[in-house]
Coordinates of C-alpha atoms in Angstrom, one line a residue:
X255 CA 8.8 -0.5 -32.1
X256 CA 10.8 1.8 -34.5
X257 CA 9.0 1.8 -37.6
X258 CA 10.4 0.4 -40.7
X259 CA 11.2 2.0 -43.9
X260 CA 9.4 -0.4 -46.1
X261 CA 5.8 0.3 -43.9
X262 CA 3.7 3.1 -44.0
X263 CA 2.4 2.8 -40.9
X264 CA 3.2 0.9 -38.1
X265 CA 1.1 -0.4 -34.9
X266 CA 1.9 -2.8 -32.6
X267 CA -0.8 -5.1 -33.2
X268 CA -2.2 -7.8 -35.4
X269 CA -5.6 -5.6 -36.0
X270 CA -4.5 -4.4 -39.0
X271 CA -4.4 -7.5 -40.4
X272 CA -7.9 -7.9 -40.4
X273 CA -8.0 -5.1 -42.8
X274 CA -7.4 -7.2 -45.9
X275 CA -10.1 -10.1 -45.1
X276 CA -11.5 -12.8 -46.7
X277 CA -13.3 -12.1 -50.3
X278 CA -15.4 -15.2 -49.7
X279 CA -16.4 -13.5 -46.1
X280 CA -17.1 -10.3 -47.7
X281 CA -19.0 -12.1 -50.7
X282 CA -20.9 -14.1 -48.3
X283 CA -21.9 -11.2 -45.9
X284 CA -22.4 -8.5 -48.6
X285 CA -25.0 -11.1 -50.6
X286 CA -27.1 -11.2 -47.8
X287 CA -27.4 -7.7 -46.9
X288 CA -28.2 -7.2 -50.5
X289 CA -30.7 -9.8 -50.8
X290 CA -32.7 -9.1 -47.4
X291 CA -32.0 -5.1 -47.4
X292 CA -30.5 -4.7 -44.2
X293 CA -28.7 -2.2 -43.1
X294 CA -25.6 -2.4 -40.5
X295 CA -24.5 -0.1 -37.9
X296 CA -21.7 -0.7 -35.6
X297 CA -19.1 1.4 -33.3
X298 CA -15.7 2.1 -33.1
X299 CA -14.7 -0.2 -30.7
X300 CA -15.8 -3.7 -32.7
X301 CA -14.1 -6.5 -32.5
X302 CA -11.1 -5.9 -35.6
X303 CA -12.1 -9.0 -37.8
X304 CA -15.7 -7.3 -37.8
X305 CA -14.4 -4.3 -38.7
X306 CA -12.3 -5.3 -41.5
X307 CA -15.1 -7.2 -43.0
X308 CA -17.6 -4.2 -42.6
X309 CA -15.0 -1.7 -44.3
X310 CA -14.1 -3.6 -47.1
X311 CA -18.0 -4.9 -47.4
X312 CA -18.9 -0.8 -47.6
X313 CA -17.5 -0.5 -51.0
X314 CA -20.2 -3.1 -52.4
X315 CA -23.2 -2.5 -49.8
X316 CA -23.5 1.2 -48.7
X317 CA -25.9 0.5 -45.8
X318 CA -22.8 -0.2 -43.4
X319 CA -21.4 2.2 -41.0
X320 CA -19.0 2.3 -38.3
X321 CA -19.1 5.3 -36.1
X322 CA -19.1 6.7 -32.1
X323 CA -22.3 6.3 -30.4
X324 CA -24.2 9.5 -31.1
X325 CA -24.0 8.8 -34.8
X326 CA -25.5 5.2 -35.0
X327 CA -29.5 5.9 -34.6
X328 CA -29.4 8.6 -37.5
X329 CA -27.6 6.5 -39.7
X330 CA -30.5 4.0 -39.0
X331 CA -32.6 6.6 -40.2
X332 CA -31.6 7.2 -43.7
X333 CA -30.7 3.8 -44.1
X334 CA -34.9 3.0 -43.2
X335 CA -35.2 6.1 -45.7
X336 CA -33.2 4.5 -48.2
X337 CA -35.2 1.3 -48.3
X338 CA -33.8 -1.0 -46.0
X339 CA -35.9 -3.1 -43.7
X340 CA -34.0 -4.6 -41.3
X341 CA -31.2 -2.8 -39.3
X342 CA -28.6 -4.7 -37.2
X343 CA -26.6 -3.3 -34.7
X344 CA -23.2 -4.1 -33.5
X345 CA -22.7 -2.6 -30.4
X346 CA -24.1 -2.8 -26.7
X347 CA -27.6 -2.7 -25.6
X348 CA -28.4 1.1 -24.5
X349 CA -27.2 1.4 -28.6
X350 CA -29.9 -0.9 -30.2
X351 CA -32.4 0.4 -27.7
X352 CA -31.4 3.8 -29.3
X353 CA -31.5 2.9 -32.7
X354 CA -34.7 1.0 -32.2
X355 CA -36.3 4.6 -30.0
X356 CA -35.0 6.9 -32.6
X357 CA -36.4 4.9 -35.9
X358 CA -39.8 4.9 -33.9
X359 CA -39.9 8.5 -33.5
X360 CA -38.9 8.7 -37.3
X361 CA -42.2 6.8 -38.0
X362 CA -39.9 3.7 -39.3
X363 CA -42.0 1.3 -36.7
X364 CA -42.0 -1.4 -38.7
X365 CA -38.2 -1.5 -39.5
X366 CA -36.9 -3.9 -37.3
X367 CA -34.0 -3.5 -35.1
X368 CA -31.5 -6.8 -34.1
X369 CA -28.5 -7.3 -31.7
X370 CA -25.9 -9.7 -31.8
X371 CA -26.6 -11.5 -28.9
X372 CA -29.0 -13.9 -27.0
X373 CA -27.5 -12.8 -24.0
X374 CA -27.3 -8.8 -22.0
X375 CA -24.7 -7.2 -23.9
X376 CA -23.8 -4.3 -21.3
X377 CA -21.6 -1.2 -20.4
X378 CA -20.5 -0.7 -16.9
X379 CA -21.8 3.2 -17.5
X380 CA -24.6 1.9 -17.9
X381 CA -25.1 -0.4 -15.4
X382 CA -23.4 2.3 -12.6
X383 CA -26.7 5.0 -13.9
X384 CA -28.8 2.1 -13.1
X385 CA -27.6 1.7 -9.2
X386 CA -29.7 3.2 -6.1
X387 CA -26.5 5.3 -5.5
X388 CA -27.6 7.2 -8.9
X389 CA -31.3 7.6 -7.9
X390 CA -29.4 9.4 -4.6
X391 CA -27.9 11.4 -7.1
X392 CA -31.2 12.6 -8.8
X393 CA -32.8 12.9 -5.6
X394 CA -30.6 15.4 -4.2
X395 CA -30.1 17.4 -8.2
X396 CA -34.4 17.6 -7.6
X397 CA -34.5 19.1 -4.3
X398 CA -31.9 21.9 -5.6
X399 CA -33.9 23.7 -8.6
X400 CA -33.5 25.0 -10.9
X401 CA -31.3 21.7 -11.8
X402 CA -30.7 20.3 -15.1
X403 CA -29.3 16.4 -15.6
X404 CA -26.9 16.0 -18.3
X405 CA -26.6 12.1 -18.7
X406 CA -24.4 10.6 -20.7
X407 CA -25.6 9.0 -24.2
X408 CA -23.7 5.5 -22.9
X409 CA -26.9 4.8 -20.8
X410 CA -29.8 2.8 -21.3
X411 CA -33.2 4.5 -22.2
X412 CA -34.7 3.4 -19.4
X413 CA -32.5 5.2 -17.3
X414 CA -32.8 8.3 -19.3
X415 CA -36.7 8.3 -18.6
X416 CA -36.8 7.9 -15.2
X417 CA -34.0 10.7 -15.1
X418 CA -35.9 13.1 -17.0
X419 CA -38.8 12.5 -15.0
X420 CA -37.0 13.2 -11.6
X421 CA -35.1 15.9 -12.9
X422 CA -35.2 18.2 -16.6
X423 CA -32.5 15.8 -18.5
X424 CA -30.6 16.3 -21.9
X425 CA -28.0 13.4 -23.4
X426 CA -24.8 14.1 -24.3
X427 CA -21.7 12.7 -25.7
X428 CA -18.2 13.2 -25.0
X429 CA -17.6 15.4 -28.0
X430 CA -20.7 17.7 -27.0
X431 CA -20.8 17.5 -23.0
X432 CA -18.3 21.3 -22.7
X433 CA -20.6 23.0 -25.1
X434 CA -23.9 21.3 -23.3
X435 CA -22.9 22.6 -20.1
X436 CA -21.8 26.0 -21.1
X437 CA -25.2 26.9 -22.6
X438 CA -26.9 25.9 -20.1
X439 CA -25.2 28.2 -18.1
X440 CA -25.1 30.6 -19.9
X441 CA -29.7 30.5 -20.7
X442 CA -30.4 29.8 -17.2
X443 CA -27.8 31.7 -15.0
X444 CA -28.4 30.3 -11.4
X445 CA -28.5 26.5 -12.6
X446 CA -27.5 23.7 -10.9
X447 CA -26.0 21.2 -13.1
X448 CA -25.6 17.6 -12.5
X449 CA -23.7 15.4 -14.7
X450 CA -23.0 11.6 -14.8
X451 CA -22.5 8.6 -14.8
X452 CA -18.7 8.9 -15.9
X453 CA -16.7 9.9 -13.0
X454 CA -13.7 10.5 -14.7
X455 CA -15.3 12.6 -17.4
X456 CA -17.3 14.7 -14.8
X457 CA -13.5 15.6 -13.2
X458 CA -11.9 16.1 -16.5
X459 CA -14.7 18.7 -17.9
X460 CA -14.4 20.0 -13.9
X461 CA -10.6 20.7 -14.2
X462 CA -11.6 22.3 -18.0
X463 CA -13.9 24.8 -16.4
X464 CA -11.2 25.6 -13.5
X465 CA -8.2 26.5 -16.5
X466 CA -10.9 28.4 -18.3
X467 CA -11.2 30.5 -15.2
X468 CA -7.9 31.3 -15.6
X469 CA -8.1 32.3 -18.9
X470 CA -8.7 36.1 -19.8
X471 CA -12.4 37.3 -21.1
X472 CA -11.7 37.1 -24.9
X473 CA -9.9 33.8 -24.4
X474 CA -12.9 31.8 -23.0
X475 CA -15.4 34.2 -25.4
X476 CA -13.7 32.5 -28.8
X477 CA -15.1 29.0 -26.3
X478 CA -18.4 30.4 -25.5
X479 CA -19.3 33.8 -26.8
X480 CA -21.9 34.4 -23.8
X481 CA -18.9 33.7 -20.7
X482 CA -16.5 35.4 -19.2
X483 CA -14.0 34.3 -15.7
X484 CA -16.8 35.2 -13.3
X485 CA -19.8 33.2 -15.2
X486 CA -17.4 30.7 -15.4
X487 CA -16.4 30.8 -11.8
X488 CA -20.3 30.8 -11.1
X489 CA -21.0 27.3 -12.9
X490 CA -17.9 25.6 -11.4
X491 CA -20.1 26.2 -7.7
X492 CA -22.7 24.7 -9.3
X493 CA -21.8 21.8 -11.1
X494 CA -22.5 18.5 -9.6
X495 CA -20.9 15.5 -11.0
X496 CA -21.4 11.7 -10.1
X497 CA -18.6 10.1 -8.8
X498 CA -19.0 6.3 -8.7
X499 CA -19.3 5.4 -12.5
X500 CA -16.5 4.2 -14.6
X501 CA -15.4 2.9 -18.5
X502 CA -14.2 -1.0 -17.4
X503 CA -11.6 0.2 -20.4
X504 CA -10.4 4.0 -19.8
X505 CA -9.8 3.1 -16.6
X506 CA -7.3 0.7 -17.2
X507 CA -4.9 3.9 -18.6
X508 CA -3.5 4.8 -15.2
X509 CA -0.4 5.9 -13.6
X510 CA 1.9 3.3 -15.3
X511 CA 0.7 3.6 -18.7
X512 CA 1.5 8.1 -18.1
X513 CA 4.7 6.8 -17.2
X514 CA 5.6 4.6 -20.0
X515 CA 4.0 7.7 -22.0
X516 CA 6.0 10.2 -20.4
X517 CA 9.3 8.0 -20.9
X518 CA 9.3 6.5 -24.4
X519 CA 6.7 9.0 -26.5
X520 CA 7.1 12.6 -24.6
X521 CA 7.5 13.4 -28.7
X522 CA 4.6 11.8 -30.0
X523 CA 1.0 13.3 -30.8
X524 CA -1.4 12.2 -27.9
X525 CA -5.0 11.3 -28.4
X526 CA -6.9 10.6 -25.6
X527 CA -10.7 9.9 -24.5
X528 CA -12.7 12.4 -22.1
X529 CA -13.5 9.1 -20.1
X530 CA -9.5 8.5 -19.0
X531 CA -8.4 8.8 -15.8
X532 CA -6.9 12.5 -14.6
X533 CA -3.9 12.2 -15.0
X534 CA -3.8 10.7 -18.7
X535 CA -6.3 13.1 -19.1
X536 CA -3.5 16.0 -18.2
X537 CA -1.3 14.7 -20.3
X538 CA -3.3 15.0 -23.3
X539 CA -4.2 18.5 -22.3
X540 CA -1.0 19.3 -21.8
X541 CA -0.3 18.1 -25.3
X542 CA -3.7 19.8 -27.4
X543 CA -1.7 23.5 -25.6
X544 CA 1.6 23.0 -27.6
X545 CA -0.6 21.5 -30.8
X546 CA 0.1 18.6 -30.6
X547 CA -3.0 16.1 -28.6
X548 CA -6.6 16.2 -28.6
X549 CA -9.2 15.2 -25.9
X550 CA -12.4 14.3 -26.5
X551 CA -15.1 11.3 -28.7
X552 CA -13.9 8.6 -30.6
X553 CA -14.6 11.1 -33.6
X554 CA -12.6 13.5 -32.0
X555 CA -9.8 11.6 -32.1
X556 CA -9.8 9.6 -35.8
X557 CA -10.5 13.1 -37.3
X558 CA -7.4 14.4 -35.0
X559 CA -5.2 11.9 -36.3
X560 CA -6.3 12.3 -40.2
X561 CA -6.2 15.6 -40.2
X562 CA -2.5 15.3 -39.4
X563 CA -1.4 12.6 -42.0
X564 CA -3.1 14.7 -44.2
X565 CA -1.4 18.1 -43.3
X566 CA 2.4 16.4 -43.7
X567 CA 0.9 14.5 -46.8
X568 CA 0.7 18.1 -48.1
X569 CA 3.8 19.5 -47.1
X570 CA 5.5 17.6 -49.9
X571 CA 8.7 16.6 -47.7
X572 CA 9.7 13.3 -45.6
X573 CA 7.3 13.1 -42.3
X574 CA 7.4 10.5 -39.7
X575 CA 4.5 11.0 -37.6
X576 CA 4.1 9.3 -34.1
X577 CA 0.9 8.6 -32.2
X578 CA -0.3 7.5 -29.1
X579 CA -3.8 5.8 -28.7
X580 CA -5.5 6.6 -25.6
X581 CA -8.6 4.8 -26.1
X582 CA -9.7 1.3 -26.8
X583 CA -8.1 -0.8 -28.9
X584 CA -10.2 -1.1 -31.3
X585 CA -10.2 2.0 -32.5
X586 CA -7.0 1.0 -34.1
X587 CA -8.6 -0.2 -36.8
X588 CA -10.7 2.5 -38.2
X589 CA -7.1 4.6 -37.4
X590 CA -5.5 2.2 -39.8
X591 CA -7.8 2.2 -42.3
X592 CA -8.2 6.0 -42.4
X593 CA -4.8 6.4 -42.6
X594 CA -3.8 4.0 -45.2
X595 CA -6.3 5.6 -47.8
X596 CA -4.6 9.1 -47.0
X597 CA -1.1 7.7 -48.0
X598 CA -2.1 5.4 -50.7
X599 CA -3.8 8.7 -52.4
X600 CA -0.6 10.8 -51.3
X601 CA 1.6 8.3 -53.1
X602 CA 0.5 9.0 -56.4
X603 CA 1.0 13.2 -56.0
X604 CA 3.9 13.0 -54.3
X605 CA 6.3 10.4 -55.1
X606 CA 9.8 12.2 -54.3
X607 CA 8.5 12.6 -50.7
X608 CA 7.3 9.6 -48.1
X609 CA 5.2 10.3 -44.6
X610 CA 5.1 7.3 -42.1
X611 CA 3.0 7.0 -39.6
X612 CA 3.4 5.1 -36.5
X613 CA 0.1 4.3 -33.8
X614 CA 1.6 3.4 -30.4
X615 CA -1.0 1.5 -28.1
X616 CA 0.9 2.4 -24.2
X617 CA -0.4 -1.1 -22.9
X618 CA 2.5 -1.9 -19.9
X619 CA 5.6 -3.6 -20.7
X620 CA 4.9 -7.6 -18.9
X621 CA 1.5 -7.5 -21.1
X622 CA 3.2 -7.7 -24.7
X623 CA 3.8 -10.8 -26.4
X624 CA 6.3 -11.7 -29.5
X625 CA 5.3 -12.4 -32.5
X626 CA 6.9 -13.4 -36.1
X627 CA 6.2 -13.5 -39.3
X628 CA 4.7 -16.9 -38.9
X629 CA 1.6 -15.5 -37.6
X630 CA 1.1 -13.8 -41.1
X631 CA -0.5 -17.1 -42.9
X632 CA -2.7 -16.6 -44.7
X633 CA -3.1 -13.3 -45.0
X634 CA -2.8 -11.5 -48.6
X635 CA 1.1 -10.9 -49.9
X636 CA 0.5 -6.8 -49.5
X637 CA -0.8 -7.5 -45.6
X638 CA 1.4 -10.0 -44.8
X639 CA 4.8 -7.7 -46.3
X640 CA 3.5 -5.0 -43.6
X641 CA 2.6 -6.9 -40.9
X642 CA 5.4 -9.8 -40.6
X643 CA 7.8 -6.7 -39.9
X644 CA 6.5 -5.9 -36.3
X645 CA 7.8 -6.9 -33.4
X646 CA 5.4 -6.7 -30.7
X647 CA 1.5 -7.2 -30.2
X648 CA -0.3 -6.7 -27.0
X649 CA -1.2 -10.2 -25.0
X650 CA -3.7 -11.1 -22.6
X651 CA -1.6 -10.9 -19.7
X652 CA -2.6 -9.4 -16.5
X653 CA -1.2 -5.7 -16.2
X654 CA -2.4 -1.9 -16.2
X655 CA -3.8 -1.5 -19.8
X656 CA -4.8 -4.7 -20.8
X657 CA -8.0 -6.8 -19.3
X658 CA -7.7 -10.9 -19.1
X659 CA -11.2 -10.7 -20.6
X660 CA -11.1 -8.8 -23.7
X661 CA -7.7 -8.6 -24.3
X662 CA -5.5 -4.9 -24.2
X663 CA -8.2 -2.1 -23.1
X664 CA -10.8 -4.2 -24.7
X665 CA -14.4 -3.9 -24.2
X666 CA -15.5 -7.8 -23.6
X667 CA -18.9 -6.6 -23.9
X668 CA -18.1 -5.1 -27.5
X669 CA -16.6 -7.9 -28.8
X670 CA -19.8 -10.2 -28.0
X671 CA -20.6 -8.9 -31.9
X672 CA -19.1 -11.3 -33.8
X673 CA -19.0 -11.6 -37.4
X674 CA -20.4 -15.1 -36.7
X675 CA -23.4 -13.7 -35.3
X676 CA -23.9 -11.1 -37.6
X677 CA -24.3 -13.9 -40.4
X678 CA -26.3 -15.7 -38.2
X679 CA -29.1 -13.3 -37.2
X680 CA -28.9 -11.9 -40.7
X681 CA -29.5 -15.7 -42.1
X682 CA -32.7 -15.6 -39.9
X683 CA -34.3 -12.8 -41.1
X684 CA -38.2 -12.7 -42.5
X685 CA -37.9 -16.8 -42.3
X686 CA -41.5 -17.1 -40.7
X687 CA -40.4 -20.4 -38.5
X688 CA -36.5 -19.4 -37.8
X689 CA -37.6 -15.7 -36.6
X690 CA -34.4 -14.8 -33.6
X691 CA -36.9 -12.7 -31.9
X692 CA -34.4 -13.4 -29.3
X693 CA -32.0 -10.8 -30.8
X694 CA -34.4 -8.4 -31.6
X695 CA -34.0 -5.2 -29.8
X696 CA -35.9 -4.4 -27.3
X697 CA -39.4 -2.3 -27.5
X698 CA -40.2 -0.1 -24.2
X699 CA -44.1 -0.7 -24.0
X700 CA -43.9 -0.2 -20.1
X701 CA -44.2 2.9 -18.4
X702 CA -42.5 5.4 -16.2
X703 CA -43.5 5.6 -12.2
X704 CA -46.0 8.8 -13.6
X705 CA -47.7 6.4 -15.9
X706 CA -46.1 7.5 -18.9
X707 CA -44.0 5.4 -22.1
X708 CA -40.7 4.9 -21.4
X709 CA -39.6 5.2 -24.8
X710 CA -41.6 8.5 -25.1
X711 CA -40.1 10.0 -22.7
X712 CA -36.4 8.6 -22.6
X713 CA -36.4 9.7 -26.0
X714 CA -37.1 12.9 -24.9
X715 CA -33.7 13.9 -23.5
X716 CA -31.8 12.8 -27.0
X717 CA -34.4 15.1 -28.9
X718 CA -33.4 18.1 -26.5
X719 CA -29.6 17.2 -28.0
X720 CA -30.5 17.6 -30.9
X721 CA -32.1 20.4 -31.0
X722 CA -29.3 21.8 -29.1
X723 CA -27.0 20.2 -31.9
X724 CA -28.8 21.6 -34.5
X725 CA -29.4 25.3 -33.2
X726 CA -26.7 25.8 -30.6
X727 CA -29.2 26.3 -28.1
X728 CA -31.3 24.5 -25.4
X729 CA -35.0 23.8 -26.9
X730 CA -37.6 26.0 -25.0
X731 CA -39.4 23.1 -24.1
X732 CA -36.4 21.9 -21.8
X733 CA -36.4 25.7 -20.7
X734 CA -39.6 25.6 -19.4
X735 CA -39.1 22.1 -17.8
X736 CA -35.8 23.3 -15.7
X737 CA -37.5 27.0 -14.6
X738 CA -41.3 26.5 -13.8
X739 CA -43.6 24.2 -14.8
X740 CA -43.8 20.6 -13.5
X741 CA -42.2 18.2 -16.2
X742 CA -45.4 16.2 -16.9
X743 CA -47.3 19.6 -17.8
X744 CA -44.1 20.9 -20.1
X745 CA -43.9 17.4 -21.8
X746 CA -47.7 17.8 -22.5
X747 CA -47.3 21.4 -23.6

């Protein structure tokens, strides 16, 4: 997998292929979103010919965005500011529930929100908040007060509503749950805290808070300004986390894929997702001390990567720069297309000097296929000169790191958003006898077990994040909630 001189990047996969699509696919989607106003929000982790359609579809239609979870619903916003009246969403359910929560409580009601889908579209987060082994959890967080829940963003809203009304709850996402928990802490001192549903994530930020105990005073102030070793000590007593929830994908990067790490790449950058297993989690720890990994979002991670193409961009001298992917495949996408921009501008400011860039996916050894430059056709002459030159792509084969049913650390539940679909639901739109009501996203106009909305109040906990987002601090509201008043009396207040 040695790159090639020729390349400016190489990965061993076919996604990047995707990234020169069809002009009579973009054409065709880009007409309808034009025509019918709607706008389009999808993740990170999108099927790749999606993804290459929606990038290239961005530079004619602005209403198109492909982001991490916490960034999908505000997008929906100004895109319902900006005119649009439709908003589709690529992802899996708990997202278009969001989207469709958030641009109520923005006032855009009569926006309407669509999936991709006539079938559940889930997330095994999701479903594990959902089991009675969770309720157990939330039971025992509201016999200890004062207790705060910090739930995960990758959960439905109905979960986050009957959360919040057991126990005081604010969302968070993987880029945000250190800082969440820390001031917390550091407002209400004696707390209990009690994160889930990710397993993995709730050890990972555990063996965080145990190195920052090790850490002197002014080390773990420049973290947190308001902690120190013993406050720190204190919260690790009384952090709870969950410990039977699990990402179907991260968990697949286990002890043979650290190994295959360890003995082809110990050079390489390493990027790897808070929801990975311990000991890929290490790793990457290990890594972000001597500069040169990051842990944390999907955002974390892109911006990690383009932040160091564009560093040895700027150096002016010959860079080859190495990195492994420790997150879903098809992230590799966005990485590509980030990082093709950043040396296509370089090129014309520094043409005595050349940086490549190599993206290593660690799926196992017995689950990669060959390839050759026959499965090139019919891509465009520029693609097809980069891409006939690899070697390797990962398969579908059984092994640690790859899933028969989504392919290598897929998401099979994200890749139910086809580009077929898409056209499809968007075809449908405001046709009065064709309306796919059975993709539109669903409306909470149930109520909790205390009688109140569901979307009110699972809501609720994402507005506490933002706040917190927005002012580096807890809202009052959630405050009063965790210290003395019951919650229905501080949600009326």
């Amino acid at each position: 997998m040695a790159p090639n001189s020729d390349s400016h990047y190489v990965v061993v996969d076919l996604q990047a292929k995707f990234l020169s699509p069809d002009e009579l696919k973009i054409k065709e989607l880009v007409n309808i979103l034009t025509e019918k106003k709607i706008g389009v929000v999808a993740h990170f982790y999108m099927d790749p010919e999606v993804q290459g359609i929606l990038t290239a579809a961005q530079k004619q239609w602005p209403h198109i965005n492909i982001s991490d979870s916490l960034v999908m619903a505000d997008i929906a916003v100004k895109m319902a500011e900006a005119g649009c009246q439709y908003i589709t969403v690529l992802g899996v359910d708990f997202m278009s529930e969001n989207v469709r929560a958030i641009l109520d409580q923005a006032g855009f009601e009569k926006v309407e929100v669509y999936r991709m889908s006539s079938e559940q579209i889930g997330c095994s987060l999701a479903d594990a908040a959902e089991s009675p082994m969770y309720v157990h959890f939330l039971e025992t967080a509201s016999k200890s007060p004062p207790s705060l829940h910090v739930i995960y963003i990758n959960t439905s809203l109905e979960t986050k509503a009957y959360g919040h009304e057991m126990v005081p709850t604010i969302t968070c996402t993987s880029s945000n749950v250190v800082q969440t928990i820390l001031q917390a802490f550091a407002q209400v001192p004696n707390l209990n805290i009690w994160y889930g549903p990710d397993s993995y994530m709730g050890a990972n930020i555990t063996e965080l808070f145990n190195q920052m105990a090790g850490m002197t005073d002014e080390e773990i102030a420049e973290i947190h300004p308001e902690h120190n070793r013993n406050t720190i000590k204190s919260l690790l007593r009384q952090l709870h986390y969950y410990q039977d929830g699990k990402c179907i994908v991260h968990d697949m990067f286990g002890h043979e894929v650290v190994e295959k790490i360890n003995e082809l790449y110990s050079d390489a950058f390493l990027t790897a997702h808070l929801e990975v297993p311990g000991e890929m989690f290490s790793l990457a720890i290990e890594a972000k001390r001597r500069g040169m990994g990051v842990v944390g979002s999907t955002q974390n991670i892109l911006d990690f990567i383009t932040q160091r193409v564009q560093d040895a961009c700027d150096s002016n001298r010959d860079n080859h720069l190495q990195f492994v992917l420790g997150t879903e495949s098809g992230m590799v996408t966005a990485i590509v297309a980030a990082v093709r921009r950043l040396l296509n501008s370089g090129e014309s400011s520094s043409k005595s000097s050349k940086t490549t860039v190599e993206i290593v996916f660690p799926v196992s050894s017995d689950s990669m296929i060959r390839t050759s430059s026959n499965d090139c056709h019919g891509l465009s002459s520029a693609s097809s000169d980069d891409i006939a030159k690899l070697a390797l792509i990962p398969g579908v084969a059984a092994g640690e790191g790859c899933s028969i049913h989504g392919g290598c650390a897929s998401c099979p539940y994200m890749k139910m958003n086809s580009l077929g679909a898409l056209l499809q639901v968007c075809q449908q739109l405001s046709e009065k006898n064709n309306s796919p009501s059975v993709y539109r996203a669903k409306r909470f106009n149930s109520t909790t077990p205390l009688g109140r909305s569901i979307a009110e109040v699972g809501c609720e906990p994402i507005l506490h994040m933002r706040h917190f987002q927005a002012t580096g601090k807890l809202p009052e509201k959630l405050i009063r909630q965790i210290l003395d008043q019951p919650i229905e009396e501080a949600v009326a207040s």
